[in-house]
mmCIF file of C-alpha atoms and ligand atoms in Angstrom:
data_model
loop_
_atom_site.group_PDB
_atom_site.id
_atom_site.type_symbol
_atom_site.label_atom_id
_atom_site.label_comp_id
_atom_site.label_asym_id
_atom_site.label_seq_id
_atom_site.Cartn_x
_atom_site.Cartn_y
_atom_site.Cartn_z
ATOM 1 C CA UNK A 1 14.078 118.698 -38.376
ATOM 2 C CA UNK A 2 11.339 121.398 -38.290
ATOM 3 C CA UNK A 3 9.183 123.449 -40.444
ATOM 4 C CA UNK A 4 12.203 124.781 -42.288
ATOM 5 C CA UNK A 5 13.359 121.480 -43.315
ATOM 6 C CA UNK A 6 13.510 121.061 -47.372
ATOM 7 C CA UNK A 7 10.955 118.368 -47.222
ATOM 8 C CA UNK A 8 9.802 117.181 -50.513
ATOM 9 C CA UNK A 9 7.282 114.229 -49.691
ATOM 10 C CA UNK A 10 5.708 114.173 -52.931
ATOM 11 C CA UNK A 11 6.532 113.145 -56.790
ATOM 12 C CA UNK A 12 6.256 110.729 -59.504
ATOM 13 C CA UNK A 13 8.442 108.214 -61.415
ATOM 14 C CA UNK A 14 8.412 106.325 -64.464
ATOM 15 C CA UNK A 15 6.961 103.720 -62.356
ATOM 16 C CA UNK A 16 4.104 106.062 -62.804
ATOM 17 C CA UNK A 17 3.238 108.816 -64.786
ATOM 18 C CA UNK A 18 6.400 111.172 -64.521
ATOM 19 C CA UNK A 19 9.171 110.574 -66.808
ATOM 20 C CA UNK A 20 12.459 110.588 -64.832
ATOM 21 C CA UNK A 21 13.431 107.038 -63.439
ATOM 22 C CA UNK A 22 13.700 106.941 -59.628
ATOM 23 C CA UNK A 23 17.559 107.434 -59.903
ATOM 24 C CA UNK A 24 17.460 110.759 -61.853
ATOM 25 C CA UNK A 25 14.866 112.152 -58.955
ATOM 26 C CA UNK A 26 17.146 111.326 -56.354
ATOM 27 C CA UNK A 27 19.646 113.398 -57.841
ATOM 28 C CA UNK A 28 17.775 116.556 -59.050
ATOM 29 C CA UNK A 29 16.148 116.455 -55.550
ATOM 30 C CA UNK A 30 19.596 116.578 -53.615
ATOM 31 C CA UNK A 31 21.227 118.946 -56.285
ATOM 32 C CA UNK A 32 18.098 120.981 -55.735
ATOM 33 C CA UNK A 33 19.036 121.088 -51.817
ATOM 34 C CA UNK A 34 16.223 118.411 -50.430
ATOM 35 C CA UNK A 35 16.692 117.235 -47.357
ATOM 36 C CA UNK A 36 13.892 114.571 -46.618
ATOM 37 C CA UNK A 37 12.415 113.044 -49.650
ATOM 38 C CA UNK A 38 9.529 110.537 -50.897
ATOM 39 C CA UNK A 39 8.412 108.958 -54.700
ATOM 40 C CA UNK A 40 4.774 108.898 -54.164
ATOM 41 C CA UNK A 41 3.820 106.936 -57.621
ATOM 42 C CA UNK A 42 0.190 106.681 -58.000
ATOM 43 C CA UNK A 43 -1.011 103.328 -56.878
ATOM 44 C CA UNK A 44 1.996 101.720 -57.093
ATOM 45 C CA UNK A 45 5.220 100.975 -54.428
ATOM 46 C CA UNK A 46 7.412 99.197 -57.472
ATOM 47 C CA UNK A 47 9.885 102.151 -57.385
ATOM 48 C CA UNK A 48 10.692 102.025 -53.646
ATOM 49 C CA UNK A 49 13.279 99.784 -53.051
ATOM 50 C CA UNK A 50 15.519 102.057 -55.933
ATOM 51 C CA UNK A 51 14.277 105.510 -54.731
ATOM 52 C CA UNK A 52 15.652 104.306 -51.102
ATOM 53 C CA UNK A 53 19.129 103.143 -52.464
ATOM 54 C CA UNK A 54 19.318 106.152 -55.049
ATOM 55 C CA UNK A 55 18.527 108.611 -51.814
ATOM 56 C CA UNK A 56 20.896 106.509 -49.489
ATOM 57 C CA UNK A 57 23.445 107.249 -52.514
ATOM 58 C CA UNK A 58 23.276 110.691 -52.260
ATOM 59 C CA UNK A 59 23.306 111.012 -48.958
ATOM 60 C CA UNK A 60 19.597 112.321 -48.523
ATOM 61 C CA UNK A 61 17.182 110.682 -45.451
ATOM 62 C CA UNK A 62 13.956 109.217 -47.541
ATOM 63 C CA UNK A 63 10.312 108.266 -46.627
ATOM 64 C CA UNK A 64 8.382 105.597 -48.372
ATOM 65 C CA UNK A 65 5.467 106.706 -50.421
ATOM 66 C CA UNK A 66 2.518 106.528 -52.492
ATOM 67 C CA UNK A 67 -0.330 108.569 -53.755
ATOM 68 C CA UNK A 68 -3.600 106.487 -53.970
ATOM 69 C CA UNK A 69 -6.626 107.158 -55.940
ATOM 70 C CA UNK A 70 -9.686 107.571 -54.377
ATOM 71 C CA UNK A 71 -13.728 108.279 -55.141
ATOM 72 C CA UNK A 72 -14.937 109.645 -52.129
ATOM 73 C CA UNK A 73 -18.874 111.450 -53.056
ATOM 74 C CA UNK A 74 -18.133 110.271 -56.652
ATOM 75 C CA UNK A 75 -15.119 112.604 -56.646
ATOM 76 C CA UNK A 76 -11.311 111.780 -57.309
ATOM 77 C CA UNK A 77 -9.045 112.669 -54.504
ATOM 78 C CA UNK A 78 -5.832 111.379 -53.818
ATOM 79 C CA UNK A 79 -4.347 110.330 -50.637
ATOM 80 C CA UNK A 80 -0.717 110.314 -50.355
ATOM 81 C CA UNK A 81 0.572 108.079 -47.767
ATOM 82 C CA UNK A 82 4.220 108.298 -45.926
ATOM 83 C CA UNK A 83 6.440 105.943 -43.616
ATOM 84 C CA UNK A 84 4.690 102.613 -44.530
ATOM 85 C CA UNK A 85 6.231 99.052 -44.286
ATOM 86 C CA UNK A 86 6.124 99.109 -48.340
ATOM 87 C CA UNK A 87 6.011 95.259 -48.283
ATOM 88 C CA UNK A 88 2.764 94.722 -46.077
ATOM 89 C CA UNK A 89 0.396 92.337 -47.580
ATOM 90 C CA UNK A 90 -2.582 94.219 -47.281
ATOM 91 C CA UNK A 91 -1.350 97.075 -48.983
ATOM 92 C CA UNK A 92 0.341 95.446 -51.788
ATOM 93 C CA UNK A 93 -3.334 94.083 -52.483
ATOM 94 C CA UNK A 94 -5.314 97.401 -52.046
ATOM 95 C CA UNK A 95 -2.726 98.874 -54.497
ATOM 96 C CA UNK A 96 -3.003 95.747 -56.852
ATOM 97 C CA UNK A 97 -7.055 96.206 -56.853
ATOM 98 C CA UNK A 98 -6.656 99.951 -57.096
ATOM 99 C CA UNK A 99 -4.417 99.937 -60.744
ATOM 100 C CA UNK A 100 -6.515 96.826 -61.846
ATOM 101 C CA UNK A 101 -9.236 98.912 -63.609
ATOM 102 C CA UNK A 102 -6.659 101.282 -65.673
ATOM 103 C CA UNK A 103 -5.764 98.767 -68.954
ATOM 104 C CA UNK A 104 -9.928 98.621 -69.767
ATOM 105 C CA UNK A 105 -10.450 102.534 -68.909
ATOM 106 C CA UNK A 106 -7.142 103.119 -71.500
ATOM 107 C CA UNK A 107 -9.165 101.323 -73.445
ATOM 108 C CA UNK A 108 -12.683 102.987 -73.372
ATOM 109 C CA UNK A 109 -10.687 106.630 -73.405
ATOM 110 C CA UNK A 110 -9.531 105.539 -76.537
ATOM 111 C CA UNK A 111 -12.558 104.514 -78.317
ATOM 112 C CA UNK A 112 -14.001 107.549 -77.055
ATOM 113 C CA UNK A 113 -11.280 109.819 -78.733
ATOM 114 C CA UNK A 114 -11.623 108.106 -81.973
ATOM 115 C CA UNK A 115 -15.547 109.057 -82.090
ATOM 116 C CA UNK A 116 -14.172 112.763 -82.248
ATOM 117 C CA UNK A 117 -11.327 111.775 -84.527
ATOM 118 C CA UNK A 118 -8.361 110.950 -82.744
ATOM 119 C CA UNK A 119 -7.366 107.666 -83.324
ATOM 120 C CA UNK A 120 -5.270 104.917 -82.361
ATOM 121 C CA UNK A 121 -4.076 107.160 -78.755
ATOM 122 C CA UNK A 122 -4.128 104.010 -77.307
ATOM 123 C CA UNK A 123 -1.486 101.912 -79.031
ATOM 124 C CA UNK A 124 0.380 105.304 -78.859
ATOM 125 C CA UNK A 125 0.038 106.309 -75.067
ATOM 126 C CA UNK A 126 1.530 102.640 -74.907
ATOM 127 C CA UNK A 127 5.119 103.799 -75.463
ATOM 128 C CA UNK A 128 5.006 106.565 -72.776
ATOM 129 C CA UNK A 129 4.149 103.998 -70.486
ATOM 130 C CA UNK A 130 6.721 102.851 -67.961
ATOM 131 C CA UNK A 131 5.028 100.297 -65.705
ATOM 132 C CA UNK A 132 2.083 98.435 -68.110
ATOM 133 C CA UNK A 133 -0.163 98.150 -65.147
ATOM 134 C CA UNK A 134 -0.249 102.104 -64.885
ATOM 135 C CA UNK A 135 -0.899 103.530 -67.940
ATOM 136 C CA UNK A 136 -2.519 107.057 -67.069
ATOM 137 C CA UNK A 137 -4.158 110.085 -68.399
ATOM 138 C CA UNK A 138 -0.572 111.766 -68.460
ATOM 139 C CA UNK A 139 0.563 109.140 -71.380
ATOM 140 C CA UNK A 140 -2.806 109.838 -73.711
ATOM 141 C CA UNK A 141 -2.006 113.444 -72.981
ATOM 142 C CA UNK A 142 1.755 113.148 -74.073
ATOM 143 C CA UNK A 143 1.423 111.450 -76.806
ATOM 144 C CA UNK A 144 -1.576 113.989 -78.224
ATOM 145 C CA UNK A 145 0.988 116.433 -78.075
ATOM 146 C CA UNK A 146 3.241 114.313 -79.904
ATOM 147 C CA UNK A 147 1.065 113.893 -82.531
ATOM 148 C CA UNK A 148 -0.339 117.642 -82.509
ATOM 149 C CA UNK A 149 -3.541 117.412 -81.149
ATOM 150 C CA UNK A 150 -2.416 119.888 -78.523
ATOM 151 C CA UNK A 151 0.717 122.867 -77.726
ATOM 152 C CA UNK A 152 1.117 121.004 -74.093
ATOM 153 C CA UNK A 153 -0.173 118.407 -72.231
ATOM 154 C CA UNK A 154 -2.361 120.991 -69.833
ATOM 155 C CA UNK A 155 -4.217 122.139 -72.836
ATOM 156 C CA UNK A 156 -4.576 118.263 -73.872
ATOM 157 C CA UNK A 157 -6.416 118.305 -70.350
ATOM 158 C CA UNK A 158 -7.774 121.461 -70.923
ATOM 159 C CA UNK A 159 -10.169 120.117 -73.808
ATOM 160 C CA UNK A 160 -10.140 116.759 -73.634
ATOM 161 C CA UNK A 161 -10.090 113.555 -70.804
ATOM 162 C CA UNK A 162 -11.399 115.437 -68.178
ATOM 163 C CA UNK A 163 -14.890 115.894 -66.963
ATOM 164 C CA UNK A 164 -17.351 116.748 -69.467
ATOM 165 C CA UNK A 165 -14.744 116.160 -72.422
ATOM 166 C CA UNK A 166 -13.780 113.776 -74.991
ATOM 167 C CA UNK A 167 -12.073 110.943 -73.650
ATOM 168 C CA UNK A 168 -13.081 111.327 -70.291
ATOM 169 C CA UNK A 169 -14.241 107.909 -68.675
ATOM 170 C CA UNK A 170 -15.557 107.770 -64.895
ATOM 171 C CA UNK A 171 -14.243 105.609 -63.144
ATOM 172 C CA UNK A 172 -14.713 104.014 -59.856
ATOM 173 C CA UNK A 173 -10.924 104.178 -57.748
ATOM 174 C CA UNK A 174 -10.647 103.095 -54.218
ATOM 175 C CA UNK A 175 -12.450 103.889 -51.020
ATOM 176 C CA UNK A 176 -11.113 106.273 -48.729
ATOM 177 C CA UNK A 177 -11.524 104.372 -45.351
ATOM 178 C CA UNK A 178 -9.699 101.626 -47.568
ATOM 179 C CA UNK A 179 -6.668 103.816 -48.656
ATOM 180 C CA UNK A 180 -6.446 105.516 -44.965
ATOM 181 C CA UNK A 181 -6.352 101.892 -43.627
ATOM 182 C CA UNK A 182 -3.870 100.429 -45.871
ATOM 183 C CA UNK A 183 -1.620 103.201 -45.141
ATOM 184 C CA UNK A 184 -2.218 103.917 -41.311
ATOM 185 C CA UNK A 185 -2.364 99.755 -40.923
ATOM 186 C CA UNK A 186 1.234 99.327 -42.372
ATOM 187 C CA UNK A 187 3.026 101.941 -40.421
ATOM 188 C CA UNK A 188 2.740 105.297 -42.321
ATOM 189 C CA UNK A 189 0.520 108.683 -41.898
ATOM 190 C CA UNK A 190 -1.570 109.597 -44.673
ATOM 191 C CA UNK A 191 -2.074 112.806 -46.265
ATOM 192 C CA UNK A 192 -4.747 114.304 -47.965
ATOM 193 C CA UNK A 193 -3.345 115.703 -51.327
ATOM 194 C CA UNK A 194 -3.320 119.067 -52.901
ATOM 195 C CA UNK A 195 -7.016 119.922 -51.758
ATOM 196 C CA UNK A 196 -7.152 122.608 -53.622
ATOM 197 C CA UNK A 197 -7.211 121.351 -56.926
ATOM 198 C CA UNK A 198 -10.627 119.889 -56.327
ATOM 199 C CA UNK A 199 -12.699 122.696 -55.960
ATOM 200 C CA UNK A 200 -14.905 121.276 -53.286
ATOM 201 C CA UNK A 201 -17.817 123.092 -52.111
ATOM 202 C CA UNK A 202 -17.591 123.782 -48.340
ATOM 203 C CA UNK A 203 -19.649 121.087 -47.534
ATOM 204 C CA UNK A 204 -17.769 118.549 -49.362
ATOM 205 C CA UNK A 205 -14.346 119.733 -48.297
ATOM 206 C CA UNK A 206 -15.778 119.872 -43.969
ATOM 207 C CA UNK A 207 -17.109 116.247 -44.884
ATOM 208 C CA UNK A 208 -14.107 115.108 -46.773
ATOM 209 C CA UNK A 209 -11.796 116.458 -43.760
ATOM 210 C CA UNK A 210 -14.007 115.211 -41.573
ATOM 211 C CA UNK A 211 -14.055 111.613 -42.549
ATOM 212 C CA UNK A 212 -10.884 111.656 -43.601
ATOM 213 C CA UNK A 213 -9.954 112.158 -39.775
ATOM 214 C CA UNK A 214 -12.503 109.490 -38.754
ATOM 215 C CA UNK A 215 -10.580 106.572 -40.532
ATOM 216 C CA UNK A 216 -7.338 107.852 -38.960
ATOM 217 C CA UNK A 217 -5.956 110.256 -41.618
ATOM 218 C CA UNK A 218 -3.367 112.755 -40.211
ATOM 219 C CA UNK A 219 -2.018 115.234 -42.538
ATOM 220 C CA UNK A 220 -2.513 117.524 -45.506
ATOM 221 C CA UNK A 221 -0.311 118.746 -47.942
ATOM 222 C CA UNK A 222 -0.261 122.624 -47.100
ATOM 223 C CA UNK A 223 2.445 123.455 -49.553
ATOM 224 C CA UNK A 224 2.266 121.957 -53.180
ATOM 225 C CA UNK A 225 2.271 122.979 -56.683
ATOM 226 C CA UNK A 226 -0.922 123.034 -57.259
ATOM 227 C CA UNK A 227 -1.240 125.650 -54.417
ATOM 228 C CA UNK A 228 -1.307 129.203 -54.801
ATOM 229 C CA UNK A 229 -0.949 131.823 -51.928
ATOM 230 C CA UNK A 230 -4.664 131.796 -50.508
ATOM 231 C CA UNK A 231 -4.262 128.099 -50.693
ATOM 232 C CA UNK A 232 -1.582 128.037 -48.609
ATOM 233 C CA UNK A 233 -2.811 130.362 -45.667
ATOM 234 C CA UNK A 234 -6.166 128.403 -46.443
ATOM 235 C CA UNK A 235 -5.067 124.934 -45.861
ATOM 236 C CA UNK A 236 -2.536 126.107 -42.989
ATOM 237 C CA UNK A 237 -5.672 127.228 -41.282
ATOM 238 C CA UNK A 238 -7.275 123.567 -41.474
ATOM 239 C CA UNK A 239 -4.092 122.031 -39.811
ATOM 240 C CA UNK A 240 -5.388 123.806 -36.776
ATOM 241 C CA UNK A 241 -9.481 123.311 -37.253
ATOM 242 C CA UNK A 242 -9.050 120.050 -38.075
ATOM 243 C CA UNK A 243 -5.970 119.041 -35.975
ATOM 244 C CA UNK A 244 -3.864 118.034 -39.043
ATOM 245 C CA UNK A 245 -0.089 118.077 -39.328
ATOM 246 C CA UNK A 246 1.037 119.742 -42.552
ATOM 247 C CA UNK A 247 3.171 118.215 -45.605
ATOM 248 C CA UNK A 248 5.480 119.723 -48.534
ATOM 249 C CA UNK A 249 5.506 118.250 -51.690
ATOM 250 C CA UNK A 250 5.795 119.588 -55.315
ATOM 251 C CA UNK A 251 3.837 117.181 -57.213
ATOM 252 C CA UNK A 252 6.784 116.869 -59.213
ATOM 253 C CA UNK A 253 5.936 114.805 -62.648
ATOM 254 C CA UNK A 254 8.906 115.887 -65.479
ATOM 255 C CA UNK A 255 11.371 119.034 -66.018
ATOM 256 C CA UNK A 256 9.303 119.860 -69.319
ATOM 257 C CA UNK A 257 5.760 119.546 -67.734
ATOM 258 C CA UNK A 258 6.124 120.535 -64.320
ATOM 259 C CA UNK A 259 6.454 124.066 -63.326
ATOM 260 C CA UNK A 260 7.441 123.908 -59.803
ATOM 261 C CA UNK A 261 10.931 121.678 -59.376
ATOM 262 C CA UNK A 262 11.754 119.028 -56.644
ATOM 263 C CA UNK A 263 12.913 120.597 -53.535
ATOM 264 C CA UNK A 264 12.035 124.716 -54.563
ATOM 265 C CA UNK A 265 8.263 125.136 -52.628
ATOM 266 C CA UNK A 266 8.482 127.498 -50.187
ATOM 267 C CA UNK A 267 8.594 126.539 -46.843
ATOM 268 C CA UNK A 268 5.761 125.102 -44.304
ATOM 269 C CA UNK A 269 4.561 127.971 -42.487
ATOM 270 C CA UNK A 270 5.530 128.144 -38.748
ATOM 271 C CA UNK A 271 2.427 127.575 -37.554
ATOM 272 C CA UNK A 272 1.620 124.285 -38.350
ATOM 273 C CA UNK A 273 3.352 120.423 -36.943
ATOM 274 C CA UNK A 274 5.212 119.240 -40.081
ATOM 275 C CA UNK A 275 4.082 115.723 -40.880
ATOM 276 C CA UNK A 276 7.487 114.159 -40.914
ATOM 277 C CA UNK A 277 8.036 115.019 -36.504
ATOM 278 C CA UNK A 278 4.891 111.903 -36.639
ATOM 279 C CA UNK A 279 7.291 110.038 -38.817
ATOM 280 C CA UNK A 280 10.829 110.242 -36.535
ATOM 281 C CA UNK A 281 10.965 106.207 -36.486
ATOM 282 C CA UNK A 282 10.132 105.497 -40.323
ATOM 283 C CA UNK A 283 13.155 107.534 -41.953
ATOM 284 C CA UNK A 284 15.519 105.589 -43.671
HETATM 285 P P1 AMP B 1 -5.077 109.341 -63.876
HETATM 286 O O1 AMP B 1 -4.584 108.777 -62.572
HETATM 287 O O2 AMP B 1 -4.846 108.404 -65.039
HETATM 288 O O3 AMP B 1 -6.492 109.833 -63.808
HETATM 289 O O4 AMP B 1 -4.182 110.602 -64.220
HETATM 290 C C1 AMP B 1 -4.098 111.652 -63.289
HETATM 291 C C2 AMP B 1 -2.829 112.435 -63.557
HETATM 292 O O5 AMP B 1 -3.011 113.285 -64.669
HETATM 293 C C3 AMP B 1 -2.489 113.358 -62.406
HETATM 294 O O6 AMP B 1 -1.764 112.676 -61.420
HETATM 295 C C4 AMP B 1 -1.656 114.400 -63.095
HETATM 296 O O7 AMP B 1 -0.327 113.924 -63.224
HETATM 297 C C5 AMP B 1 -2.265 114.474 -64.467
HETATM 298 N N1 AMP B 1 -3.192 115.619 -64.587
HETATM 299 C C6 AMP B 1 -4.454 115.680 -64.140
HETATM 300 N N2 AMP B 1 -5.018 116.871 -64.454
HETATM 301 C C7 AMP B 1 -4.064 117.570 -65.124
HETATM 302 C C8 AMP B 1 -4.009 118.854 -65.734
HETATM 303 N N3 AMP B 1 -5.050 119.676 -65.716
HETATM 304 N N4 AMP B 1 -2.858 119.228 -66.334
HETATM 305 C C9 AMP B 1 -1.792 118.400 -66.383
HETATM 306 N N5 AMP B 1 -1.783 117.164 -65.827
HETATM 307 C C10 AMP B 1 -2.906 116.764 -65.205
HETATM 308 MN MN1 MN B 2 0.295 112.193 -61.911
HETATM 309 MN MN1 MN B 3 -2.474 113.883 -57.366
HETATM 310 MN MN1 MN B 4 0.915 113.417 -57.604
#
C-alpha cells in the first residue's frame, strides 16, 4: 500500500449523522473501488463491530474509526482517530462524556428556533435520528428542509445553527490533549480533520498544529471534501513542516447531501507518508 492506495479513512453512519447504515457504506465504498476503509461516526464507536464484518464481506481491509469533537481556543475541531482497540475502557468513557451534552443542546437549539418561529424542530429532528445519544445539527437541518424552512440542508446551515445564527448554541466538546490521548492510548493515530474548513488565522492553525503534535497527534487529512486545490498543496506542505503523515477521507455523510462520494478523492500526493504505512499492524 502507498500513496496511490484508494484509502477512504473517513465517513459517517446512521450511528451518527449520515443516513446510510454501516452495511450500505461498505458496499458503495467497494463498488466505488476503495481499498482501505474506516466509519469515523462522530463521538461514537457503536457502528464498528458491523462496519468490520460488512468490509470483511466484501472483501475490503478496514480501520477502526472515529471523529471526536473538540474545543480547542473556544473553537470546534474534530479529530479523527484510526487503528484503535475500539473496546478500550478509557475511550469508551471519553466518547460517553463527549455525546453526553448533545440531548440538552437539541434542546436549547430548539427553543432558540422557536423565538424566530420555527417550532417544534426538536420533536421533529427526533425521527432523523439514528442513535438517541447523537442527535446532531445534521437532523435539525434535515428536517427544516423537510418542512420548508430551507432548499437544502447547506442553506439550513447557511442561515441558521451556526455561529452568529438562530439556533446556534455554544457548546463546550472535549479537550484536545483528551481526544489525542484516548486515541493514541488505545492503539490508533489521530488525525487532525479537514483543517480547512475552520478558517484559522495563522496563529491559531501554527498553535493548533503545534499542540496537536505535543499530545502525540500524527496525521492530517490532506485530501477531503471539504478541500479544494490550494487546500490540498496547502496542507501537503504541513505534512512536511510539521512532520505529519497525510490521510484521505471524503467526509462522506449521504448520496443526496454529500457531493464528493466514498472512495472518488483524488489521490494523496506523492510527497507526503500516507497515514495508514503507521497503521500496518491495526488492519483488519
Ligand atoms: P454537530 O456535531 O451536531 O455540531 O454537527 C456537525 C455536523 O454538521 C458536521 O459533522 C457536518 O456533518 C454538518 N455540517 C456542519 N456544517 C455544515 C454545513 N455548512 N453544511 C452542511 N453540513 C454541515
Ligand atoms: Mn457530520
Ligand atoms: Mn468533521
Ligand atoms: Mn466527518
Amino acid at each position: 500500500m502507498n500513496t496511490l492506495t484508494n484509502a477512504d479513512l473517513h465517513c459517517h453512519s446512521v450511528v451518527s449523522d449520515g443516513t446510510l447504515t454501516p452495511e450500505a457504506l461498505a458496499q458503495r465504498a467497494q463498488a466505488n473501488g476503495v481499498e482501505l476503509w474506516s466509519l469515523t461516526d462522530h463521538d461514537e464507536l457503536g457502528g464498528q463491530d458491523r462496519a468490520m464484518a460488512a468490509a470483511r464481506a466484501v472483501g475490503m481491509r478496514y480501520l477502526t474509526g472515529v471523529e471526536i469533537s473538540v474545543t480547542f481556543l473556544g473553537i470546534t475541531v474534530h479529530i479523527v482517530g484510526l487503528g484503535m482497540d475500539h473496546n478500550n475502557p478509557a475511550l469508551l468513557t471519553g466518547l460517553r462524556a463527549t455525546r453526553g451534552g448533545r440531548e440538552q443542546r437539541a434542546r436549547d437549539m430548539s427553543d432558540d428556533l422557536a423565538r424566530v418561529g420555527i417550532k417544534g424542530v426538536y420533536e421533529g429532528a427526533l425521527k432523523y435520528v439514528g442513535n438517541p445519544e447523537l442527535i446532531s445539527r445534521s437532523h435539525f437541518a434535515r428536517y427544516m428542509v423537510e418542512i420548508g424552512v430551507s432548499k437544502d440542508t447547506n442553506d439550513v446551515f447557511r442561515k441558521y445553527i451556526t455561529e452568529g445564527k438562530p439556533g446556534f448554541v455554544p457548546h463546550r466538546w472535549a479537550k484536545l490533549a483528551d481526544a489525542v490521548g484516548w486515541i493514541t492510548q488505545s492503539g490508533g493515530v489521530a488525525v487532525i480533520a479537514h483543517p480547512g474548513r475552520y478558517k484559522l488565522t495563522p496563529n491559531e492553525e501554527f498553535a493548533l498544529f503545534t499542540e496537536f503534535k505535543s499530545h502525540g497527534g500524527q496525521g492530517v487529512e490532506v485530501m477531503t471534501g471539504a478541500h479544494n486545490q490550494a487546500d490540498y498543496v496547502k496542507y501537503a506542505g504541513y505534512c512536511q513542516k510539521f512532520g505529519l503523515a497525510a490521510s484521505r477521507g471524503s467526509d462522506f455523510h449521504s448520496p443526496e447531501e454529500s457531493h464528493t462520494d466514498l472512495g472518488k478523492l483524488p489521490d494523496l500526493p506523492g510527497s507526503v507518508t500516507p497515514v495508514w504505512e503507521l497503521l500496518q499492524s491495526r488492519i483488519h
